[in-house]
């Protein structure tokens, strides 16, 4: 039984060189035997690693939906109505909108991913304003800030996509 002098791997009699580091095997007591059974095939089949996008989306959806349903259930059992759990469930729904569509859409363009995110953020802030009762901060403050920020991000994305903005850290 031979061992590689470089990395110490146990070598079979059918190997001329170490399969890990490629160092030639020199063992005068056990010469190379071409007819010995090889421990692995001569030809390696390539493995094409492919991410199953639908499965990833389902796993993410389940892992986001479970805590939301749990919070809603606990809140309803304890209080008899939904109060604080709507904030948590809405936040988890927002996380779902941010994360999962990129796995579900085949060719996710910038617009297909950003516009639903802006809409979901607006709806979440509207839900917070509705849950807090009569408040006048949504229309004059939250909505313009989200639309302005989303619009600037969208314009920058379009300019980068059309190669008008280059340099710094933009590829």
Coordinates of C-alpha atoms in Angstrom, one line a residue, residues 107-119 153-158 161:
X107 CA -35.8 36.8 -16.6
X108 CA -36.1 39.3 -13.7
X109 CA -35.6 42.7 -15.1
X110 CA -35.0 45.7 -12.9
X111 CA -38.6 47.0 -13.4
X112 CA -40.2 43.7 -12.7
X113 CA -38.4 43.5 -9.3
X114 CA -38.4 47.2 -8.2
X115 CA -42.0 48.3 -9.0
X116 CA -43.7 45.5 -6.9
X117 CA -41.3 46.3 -4.0
X118 CA -42.2 50.0 -4.1
X119 CA -45.9 49.1 -4.2
X153 CA -33.4 54.1 -7.6
X154 CA -35.4 53.3 -10.7
X155 CA -33.8 56.1 -12.8
X156 CA -30.3 55.1 -11.6
X157 CA -31.0 51.5 -12.5
X158 CA -32.1 52.5 -16.0
X161 CA -28.6 49.4 -17.4

